[in-house]
PDB file of C-alpha atoms in Angstrom:
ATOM      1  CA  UNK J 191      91.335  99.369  81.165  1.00  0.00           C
ATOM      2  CA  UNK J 192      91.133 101.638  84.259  1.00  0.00           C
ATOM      3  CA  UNK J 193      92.611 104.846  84.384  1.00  0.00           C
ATOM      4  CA  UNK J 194      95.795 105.202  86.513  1.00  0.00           C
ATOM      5  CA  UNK J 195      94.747 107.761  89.993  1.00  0.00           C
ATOM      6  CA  UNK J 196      96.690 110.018  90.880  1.00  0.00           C
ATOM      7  CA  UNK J 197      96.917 110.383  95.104  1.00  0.00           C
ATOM      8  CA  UNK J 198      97.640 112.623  97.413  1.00  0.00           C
ATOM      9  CA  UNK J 199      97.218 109.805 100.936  1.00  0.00           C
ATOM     10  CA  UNK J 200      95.918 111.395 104.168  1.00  0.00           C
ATOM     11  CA  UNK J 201      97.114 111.556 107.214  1.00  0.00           C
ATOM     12  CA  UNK J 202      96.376 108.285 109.605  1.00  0.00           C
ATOM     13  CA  UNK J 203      95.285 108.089 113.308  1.00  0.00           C
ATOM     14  CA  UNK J 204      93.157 106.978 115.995  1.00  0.00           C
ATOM     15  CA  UNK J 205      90.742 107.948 118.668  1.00  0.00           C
ATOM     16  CA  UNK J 206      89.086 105.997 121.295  1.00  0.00           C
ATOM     17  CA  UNK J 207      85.847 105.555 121.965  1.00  0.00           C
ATOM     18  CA  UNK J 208      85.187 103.862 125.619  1.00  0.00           C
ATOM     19  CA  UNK J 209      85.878 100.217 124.675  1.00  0.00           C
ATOM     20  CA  UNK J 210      85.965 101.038 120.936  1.00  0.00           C
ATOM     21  CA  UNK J 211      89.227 102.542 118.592  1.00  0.00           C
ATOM     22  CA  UNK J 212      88.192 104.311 115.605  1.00  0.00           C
ATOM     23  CA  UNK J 213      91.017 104.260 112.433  1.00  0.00           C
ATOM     24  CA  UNK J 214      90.587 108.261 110.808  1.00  0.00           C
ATOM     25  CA  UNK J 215      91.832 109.038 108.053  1.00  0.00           C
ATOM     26  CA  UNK J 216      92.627 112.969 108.839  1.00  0.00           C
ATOM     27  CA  UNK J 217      88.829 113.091 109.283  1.00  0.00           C
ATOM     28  CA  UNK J 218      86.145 112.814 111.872  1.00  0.00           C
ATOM     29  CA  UNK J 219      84.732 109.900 109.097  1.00  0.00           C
ATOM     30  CA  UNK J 220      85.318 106.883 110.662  1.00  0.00           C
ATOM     31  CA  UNK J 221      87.863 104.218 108.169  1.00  0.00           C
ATOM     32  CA  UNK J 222      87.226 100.933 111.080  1.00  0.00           C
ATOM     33  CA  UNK J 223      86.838  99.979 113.985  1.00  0.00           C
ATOM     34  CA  UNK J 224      88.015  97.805 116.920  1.00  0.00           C
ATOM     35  CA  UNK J 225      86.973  96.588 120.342  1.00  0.00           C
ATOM     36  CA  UNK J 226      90.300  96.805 122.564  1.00  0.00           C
ATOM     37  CA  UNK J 227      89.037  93.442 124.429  1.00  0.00           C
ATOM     38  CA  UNK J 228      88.267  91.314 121.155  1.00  0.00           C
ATOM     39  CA  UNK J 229      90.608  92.426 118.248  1.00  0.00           C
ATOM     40  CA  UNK J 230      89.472  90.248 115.889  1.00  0.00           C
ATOM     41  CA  UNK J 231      85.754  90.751 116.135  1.00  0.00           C
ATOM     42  CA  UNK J 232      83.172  92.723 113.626  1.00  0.00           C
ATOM     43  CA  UNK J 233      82.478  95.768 115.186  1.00  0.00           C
ATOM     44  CA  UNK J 234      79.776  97.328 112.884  1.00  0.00           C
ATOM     45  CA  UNK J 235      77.112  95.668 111.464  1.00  0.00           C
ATOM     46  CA  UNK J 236      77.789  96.629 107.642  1.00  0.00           C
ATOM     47  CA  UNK J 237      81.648  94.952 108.552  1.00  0.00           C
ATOM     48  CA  UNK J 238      79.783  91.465 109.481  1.00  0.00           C
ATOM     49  CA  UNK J 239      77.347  92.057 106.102  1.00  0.00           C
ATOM     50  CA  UNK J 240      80.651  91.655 103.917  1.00  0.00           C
ATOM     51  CA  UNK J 241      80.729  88.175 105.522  1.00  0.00           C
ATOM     52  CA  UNK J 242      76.901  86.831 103.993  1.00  0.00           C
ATOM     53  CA  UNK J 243      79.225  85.220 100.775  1.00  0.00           C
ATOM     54  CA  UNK J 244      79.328  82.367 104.164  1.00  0.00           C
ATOM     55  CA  UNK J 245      75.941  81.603 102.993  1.00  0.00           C
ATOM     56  CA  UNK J 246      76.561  80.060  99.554  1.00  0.00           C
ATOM     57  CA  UNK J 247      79.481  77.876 100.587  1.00  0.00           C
ATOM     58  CA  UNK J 248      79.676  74.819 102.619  1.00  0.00           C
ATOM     59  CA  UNK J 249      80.988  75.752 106.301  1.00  0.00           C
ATOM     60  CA  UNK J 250      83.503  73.039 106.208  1.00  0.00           C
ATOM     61  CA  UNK J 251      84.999  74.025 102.662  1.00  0.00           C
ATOM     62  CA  UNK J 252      85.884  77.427 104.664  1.00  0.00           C
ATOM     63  CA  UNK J 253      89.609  76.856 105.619  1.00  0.00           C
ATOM     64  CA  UNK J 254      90.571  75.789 102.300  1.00  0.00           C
ATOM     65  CA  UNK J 255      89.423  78.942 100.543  1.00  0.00           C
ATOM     66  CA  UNK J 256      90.652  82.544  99.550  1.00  0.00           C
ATOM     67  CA  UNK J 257      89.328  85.708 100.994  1.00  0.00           C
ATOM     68  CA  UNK J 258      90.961  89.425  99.462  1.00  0.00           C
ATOM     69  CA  UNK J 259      89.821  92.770 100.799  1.00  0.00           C
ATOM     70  CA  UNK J 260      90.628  96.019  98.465  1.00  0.00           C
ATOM     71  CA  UNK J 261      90.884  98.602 100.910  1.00  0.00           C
ATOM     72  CA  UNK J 262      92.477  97.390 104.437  1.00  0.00           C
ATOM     73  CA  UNK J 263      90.371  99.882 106.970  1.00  0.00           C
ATOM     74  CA  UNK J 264      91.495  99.114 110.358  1.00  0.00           C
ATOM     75  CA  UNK J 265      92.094  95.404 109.503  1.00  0.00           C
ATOM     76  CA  UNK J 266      88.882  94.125 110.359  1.00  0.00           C
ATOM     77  CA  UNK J 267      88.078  91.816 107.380  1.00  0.00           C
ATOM     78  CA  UNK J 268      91.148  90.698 107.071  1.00  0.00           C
ATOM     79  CA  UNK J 269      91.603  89.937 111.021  1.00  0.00           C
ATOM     80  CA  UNK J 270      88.093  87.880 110.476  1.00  0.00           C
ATOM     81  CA  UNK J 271      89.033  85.940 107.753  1.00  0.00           C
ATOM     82  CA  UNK J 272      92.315  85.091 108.507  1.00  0.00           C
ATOM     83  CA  UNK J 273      92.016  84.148 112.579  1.00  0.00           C
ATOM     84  CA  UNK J 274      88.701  82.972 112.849  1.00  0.00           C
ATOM     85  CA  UNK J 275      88.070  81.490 109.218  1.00  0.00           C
ATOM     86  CA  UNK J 276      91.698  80.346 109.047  1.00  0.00           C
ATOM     87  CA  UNK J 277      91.617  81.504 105.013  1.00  0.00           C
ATOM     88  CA  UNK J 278      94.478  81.977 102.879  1.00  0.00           C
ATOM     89  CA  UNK J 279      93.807  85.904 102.791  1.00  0.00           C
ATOM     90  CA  UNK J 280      95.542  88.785 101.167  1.00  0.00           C
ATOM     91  CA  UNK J 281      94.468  92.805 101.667  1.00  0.00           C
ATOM     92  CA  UNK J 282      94.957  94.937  98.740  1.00  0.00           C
ATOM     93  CA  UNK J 283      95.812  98.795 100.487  1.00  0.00           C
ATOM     94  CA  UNK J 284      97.343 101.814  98.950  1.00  0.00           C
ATOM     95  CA  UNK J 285      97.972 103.888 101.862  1.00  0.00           C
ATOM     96  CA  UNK J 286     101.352 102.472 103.955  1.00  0.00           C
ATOM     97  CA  UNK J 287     100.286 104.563 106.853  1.00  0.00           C
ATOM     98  CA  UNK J 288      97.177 102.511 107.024  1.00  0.00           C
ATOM     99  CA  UNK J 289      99.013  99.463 107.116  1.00  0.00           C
ATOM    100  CA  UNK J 290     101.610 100.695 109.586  1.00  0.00           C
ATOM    101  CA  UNK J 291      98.593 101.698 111.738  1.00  0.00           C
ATOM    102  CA  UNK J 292      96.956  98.245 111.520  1.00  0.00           C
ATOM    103  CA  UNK J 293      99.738  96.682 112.922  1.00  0.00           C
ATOM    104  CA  UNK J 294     100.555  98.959 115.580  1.00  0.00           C
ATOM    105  CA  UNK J 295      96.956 100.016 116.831  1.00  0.00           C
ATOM    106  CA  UNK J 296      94.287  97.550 115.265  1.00  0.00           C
ATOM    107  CA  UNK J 297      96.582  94.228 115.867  1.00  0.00           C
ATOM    108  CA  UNK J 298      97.064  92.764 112.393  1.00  0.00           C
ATOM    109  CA  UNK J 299      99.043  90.380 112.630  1.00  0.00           C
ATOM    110  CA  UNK J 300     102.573  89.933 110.777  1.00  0.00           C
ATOM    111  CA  UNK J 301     102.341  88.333 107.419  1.00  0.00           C
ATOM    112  CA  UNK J 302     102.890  84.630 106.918  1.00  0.00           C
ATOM    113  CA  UNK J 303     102.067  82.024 104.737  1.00  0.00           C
ATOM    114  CA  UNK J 304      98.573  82.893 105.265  1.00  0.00           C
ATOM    115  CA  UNK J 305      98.170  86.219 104.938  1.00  0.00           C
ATOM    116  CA  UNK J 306      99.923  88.712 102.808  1.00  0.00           C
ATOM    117  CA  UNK J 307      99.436  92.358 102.660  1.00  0.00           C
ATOM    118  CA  UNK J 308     100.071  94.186  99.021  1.00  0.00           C
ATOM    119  CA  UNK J 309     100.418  97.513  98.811  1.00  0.00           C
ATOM    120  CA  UNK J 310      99.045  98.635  95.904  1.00  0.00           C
ATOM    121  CA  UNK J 311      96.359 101.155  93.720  1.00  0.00           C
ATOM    122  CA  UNK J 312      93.639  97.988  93.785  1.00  0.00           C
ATOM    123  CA  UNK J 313      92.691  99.684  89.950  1.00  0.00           C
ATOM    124  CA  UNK J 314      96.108  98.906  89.000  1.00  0.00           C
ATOM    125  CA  UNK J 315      96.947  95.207  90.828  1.00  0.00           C
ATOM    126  CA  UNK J 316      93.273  93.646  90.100  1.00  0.00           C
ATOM    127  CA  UNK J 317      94.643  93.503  86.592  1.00  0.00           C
ATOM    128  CA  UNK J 318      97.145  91.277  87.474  1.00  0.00           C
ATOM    129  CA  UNK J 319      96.769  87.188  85.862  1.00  0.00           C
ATOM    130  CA  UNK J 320      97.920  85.702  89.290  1.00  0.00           C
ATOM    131  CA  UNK J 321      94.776  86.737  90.616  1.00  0.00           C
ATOM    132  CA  UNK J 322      92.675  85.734  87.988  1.00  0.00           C
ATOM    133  CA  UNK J 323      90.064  83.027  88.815  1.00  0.00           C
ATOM    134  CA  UNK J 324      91.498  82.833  92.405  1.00  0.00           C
ATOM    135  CA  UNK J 325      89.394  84.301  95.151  1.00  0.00           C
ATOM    136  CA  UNK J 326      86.671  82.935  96.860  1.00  0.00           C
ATOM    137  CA  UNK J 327      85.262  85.802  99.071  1.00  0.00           C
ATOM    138  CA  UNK J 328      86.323  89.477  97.571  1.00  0.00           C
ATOM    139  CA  UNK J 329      84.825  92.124  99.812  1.00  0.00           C
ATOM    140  CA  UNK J 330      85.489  95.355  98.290  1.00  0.00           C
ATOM    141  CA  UNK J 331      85.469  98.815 101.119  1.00  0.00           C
ATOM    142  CA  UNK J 332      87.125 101.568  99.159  1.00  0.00           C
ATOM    143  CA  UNK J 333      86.368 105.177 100.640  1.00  0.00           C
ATOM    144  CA  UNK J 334      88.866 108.046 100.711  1.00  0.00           C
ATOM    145  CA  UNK J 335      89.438 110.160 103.627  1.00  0.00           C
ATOM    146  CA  UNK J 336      85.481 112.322 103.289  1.00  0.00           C
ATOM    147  CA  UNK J 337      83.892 108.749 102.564  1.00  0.00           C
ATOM    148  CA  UNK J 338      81.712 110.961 100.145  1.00  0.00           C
ATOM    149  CA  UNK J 339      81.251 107.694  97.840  1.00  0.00           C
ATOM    150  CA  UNK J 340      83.256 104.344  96.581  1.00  0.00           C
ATOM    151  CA  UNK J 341      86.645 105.321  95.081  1.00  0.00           C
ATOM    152  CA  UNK J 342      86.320 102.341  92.448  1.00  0.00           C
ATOM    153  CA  UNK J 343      82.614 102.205  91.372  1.00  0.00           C
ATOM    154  CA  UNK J 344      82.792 101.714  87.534  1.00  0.00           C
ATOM    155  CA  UNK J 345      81.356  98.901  84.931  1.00  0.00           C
ATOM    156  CA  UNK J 346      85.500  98.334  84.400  1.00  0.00           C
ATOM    157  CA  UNK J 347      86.173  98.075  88.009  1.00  0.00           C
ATOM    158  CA  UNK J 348      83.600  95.297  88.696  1.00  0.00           C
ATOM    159  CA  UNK J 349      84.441  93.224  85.551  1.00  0.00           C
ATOM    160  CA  UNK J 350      87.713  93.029  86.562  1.00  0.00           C
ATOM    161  CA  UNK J 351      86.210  92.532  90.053  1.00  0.00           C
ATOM    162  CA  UNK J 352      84.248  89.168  88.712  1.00  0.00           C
ATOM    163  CA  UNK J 353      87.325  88.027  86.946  1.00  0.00           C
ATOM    164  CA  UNK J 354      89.236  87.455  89.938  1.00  0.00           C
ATOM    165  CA  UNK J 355      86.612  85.524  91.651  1.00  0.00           C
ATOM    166  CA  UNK J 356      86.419  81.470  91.067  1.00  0.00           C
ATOM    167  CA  UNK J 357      83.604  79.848  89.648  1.00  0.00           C
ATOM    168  CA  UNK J 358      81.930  79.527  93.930  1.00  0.00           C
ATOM    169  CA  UNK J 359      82.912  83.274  94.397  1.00  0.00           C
ATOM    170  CA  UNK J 360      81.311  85.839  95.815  1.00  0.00           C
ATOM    171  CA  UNK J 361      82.033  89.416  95.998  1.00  0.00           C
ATOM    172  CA  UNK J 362      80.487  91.677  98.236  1.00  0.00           C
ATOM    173  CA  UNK J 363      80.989  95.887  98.467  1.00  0.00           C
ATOM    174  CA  UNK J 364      79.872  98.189 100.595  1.00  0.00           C
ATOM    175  CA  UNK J 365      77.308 101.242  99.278  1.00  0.00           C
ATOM    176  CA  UNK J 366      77.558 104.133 101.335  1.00  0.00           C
ATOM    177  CA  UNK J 367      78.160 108.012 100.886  1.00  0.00           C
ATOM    178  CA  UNK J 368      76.628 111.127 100.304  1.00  0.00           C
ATOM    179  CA  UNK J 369      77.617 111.430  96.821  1.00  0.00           C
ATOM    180  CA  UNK J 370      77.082 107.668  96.188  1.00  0.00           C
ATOM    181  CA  UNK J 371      74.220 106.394  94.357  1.00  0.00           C
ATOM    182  CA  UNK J 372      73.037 103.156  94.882  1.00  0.00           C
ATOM    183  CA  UNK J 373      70.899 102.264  92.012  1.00  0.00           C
ATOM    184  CA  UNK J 374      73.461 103.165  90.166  1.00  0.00           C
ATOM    185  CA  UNK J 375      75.833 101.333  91.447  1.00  0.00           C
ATOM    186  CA  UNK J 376      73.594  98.062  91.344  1.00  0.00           C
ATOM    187  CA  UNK J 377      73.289  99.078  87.527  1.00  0.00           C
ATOM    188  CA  UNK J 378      76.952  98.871  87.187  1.00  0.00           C
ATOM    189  CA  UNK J 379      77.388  95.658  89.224  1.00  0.00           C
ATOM    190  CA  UNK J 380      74.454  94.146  87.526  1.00  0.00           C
ATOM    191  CA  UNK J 381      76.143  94.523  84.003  1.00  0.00           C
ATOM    192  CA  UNK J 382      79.277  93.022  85.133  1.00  0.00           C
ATOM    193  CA  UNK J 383      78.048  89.875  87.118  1.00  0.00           C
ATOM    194  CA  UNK J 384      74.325  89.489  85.341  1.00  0.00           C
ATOM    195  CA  UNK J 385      71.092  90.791  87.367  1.00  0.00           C
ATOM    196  CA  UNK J 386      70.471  87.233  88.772  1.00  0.00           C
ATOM    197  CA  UNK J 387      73.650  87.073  90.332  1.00  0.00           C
ATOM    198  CA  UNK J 388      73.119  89.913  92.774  1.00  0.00           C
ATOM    199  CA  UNK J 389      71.819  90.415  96.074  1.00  0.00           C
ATOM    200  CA  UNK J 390      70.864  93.180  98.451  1.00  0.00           C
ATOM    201  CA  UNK J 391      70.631  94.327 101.936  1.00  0.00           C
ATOM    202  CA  UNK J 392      68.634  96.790 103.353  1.00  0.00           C
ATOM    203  CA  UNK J 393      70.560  99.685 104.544  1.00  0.00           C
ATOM    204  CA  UNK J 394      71.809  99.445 107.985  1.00  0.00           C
ATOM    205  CA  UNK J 395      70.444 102.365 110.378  1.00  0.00           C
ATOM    206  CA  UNK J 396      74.337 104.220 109.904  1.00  0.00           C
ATOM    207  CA  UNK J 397      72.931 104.269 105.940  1.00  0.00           C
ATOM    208  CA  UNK J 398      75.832 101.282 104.716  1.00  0.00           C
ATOM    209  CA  UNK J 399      74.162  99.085 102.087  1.00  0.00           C
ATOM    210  CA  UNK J 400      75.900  95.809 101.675  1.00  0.00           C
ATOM    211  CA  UNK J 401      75.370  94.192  97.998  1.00  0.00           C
ATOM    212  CA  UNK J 402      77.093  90.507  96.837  1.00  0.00           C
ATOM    213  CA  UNK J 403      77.111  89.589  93.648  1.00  0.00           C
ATOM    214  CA  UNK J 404      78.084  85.251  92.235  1.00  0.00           C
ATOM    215  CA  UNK J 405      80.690  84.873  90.134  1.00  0.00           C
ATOM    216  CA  UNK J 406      78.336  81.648  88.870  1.00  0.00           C
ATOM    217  CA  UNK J 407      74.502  83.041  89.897  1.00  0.00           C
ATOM    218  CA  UNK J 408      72.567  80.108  92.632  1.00  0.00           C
ATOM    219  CA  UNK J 409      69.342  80.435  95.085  1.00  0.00           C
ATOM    220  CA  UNK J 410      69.735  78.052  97.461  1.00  0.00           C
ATOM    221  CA  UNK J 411      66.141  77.367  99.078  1.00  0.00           C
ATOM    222  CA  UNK J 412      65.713  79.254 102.520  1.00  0.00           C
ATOM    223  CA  UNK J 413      65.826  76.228 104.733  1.00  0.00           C
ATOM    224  CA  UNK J 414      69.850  75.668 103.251  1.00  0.00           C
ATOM    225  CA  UNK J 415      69.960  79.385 104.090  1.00  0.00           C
ATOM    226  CA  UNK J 416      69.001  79.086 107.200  1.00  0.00           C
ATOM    227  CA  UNK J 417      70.772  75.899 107.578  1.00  0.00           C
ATOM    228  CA  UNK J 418      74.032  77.743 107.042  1.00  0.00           C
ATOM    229  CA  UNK J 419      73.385  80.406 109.099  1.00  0.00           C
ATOM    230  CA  UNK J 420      72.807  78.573 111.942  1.00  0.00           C
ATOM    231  CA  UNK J 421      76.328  77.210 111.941  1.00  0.00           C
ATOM    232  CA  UNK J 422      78.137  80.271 110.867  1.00  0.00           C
ATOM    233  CA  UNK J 423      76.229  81.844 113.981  1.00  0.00           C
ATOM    234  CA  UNK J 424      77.580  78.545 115.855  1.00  0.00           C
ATOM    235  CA  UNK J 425      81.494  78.507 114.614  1.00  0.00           C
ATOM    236  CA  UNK J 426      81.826  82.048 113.944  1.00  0.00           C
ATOM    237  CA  UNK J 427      79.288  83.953 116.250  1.00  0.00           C
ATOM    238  CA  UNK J 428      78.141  86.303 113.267  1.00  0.00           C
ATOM    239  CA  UNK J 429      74.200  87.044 113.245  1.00  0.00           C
ATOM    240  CA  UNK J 430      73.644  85.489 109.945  1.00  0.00           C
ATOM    241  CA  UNK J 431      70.056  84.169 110.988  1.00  0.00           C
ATOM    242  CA  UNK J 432      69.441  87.776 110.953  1.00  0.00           C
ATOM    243  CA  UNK J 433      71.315  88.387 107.608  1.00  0.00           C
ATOM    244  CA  UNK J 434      68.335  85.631 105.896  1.00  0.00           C
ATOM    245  CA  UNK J 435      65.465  87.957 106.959  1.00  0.00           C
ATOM    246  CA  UNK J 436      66.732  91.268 105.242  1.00  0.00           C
ATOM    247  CA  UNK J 437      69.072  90.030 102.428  1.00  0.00           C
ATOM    248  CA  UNK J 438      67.272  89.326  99.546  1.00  0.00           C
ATOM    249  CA  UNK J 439      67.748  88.576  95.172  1.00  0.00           C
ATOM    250  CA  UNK J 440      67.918  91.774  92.803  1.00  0.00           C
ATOM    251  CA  UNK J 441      65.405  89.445  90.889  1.00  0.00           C
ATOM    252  CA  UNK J 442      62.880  87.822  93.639  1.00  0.00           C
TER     253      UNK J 442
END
C-alpha cells in the first residue's frame, strides 16, 4: 500500500525561450517544453527517450494500443502519443493548474474518446482495478516544483507500476535530480519487474537518465532493433537509430 501525500501544489507559469515555451512550476526548474511552431513535437531529448518502449512492439500494432503518463508536464507525452501515434491515451496529473496551463499555453487538446485527462495523486489512482493489466506504454515523469528527485520512487510504487502494464508493456521513467540516486532506483525497479526486464540509457548531457523496464522480459536481436527504428524514425521522425547505439540490457 502507498502512503497517502499530503500537497501543498505550486504555482504554474511560463516563459519563453526564442522559439521554445518552458512550463515552471514557481521555479526556474524547467516542468516541459514546447516549440511554438510544432506543438506536438519532443523537444528534449530525455522526452523522445520515454518513447524507446516503440522498439519492442510492432509499428503497425501502434494505433490500437494504450499509452498513460503519471505526471502531465507541459503535455508533451501525451500530445505525442495521442496526435502522432493516434493511441488511446490517458495522463494521470495532480496539479489542475498544470492541466489548465496545458490547454491554454502548451495546446493539449480537449478530451475525447481518445484521450482523457484524470486528475489525481498517481500513488492513490494506480491502485485502481480498471487499470490493471491495461497499458501498453506507461512513461512515468514525476518531479515536484525543485525537481530535486522522483516524487514516486519506491519498490511499492513500481509494483503497482508493472501491474498496470499488459503482458507487451513497457514502462519507462525518467532518473534525474540532485537528490536522486540512480542505482538505487534501478535496485528498486529491478525487484519489481526482474533484472532481465530492464534497460538503460546513458545519461543525456542535461544529466536525465531514461530506464524501461517489460512487463514480460524479451531481447529482440539488433537487426529487429534496428529494423524498428528505422520506421519509427520514418512514421514518427524520432531518432531511434540513435536510441539502439546507447540503450542497452541491465544484464548484457
Amino acid at each position: 500500500m502507498l502512503k497517502k501525500r499530503t500537497h501543498t501544489l505550486p504555482e504554474v507559469n511560463f516563459s519563453d525561450d526564442g522559439p521554445v515555451r518552458h512550463l515552471h512550476l514557481g521555479t526556474e526548474w524547467i516542468q516541459g517544453s514546447m516549440y511554438l511552431d510544432q506543438p506536438n513535437a519532443l523537444v528534449h531529448e530525455y522526452i523522445q527517450r520515454m518513447m524507446a518502449w516503440l522498439l519492442f512492439v510492432e509499428p503497425d500494432s501502434v494505433k490500437d494500443r494504450q499509452a498513460m503518463q503519471l505526471g502531465l508536464g507541459a503535455g508533451s507525452l501525451t500530445k505525442f502519443c495521442h496526435k502522432e501515434l493516434r493511441m488511446k491515451t490517458t495522463a494521470i496529473e495532480l496539479n489542475p493548474q498544470v492541466l489548465v496551463a496545458c490547454r491554454g499555453w502548451f495546446k493539449l487538446p480537449a478530451e475525447n474518446t481518445r484521450l482523457q485527462v484524470v486528475l489525481a495523486d498517481a500513488a492513490q489512482e494506480m491502485q485502481n482495478p480498471k487499470w490493471w493489466g491495461t497499458v501498453d506504454a506507461l512513461q512515468v515523469d514525476l518531479y515536484d516544483h525543485e525537481a530535486a528527485a522522483p516524487v514516486l520512487d519506491s519498490l511499492p510504487f513500481y509494483n503497482h507500476c508493472r501491474r498496470m502494464l499488459t503482458p507487451e508493456g513497457c514502462m519507462t521513467v525518467n532518473l534525474f535530480g540532485r537528490a536522486s540516486s540512480f542505482a538505487r532506483s534501478v535496485e528498486k525497479i529491478s525487484a519489481a519487474f526482474g533484472k532481465e526486464a530492464v534497460w538503460a540509457f546513458k545519461p543525456t548531457r542535461e544529466g536525465n537518465t531514461v530506464v524501461l523496464a517489460q512487463s514480460t522480459p524479451s531481447r529482440p536481436k539488433r537487426e529487429v532493433l534496428m529494423a524498428r527504428a528505422d520506421i519509427i524514425e520514418a512514421k514518427w521522425g524520432l531518432p531511434a537509430s540513435k536510441w539502439v547505439r546507447v540503450f542497452k540490457p541491465l544484464l548484457s
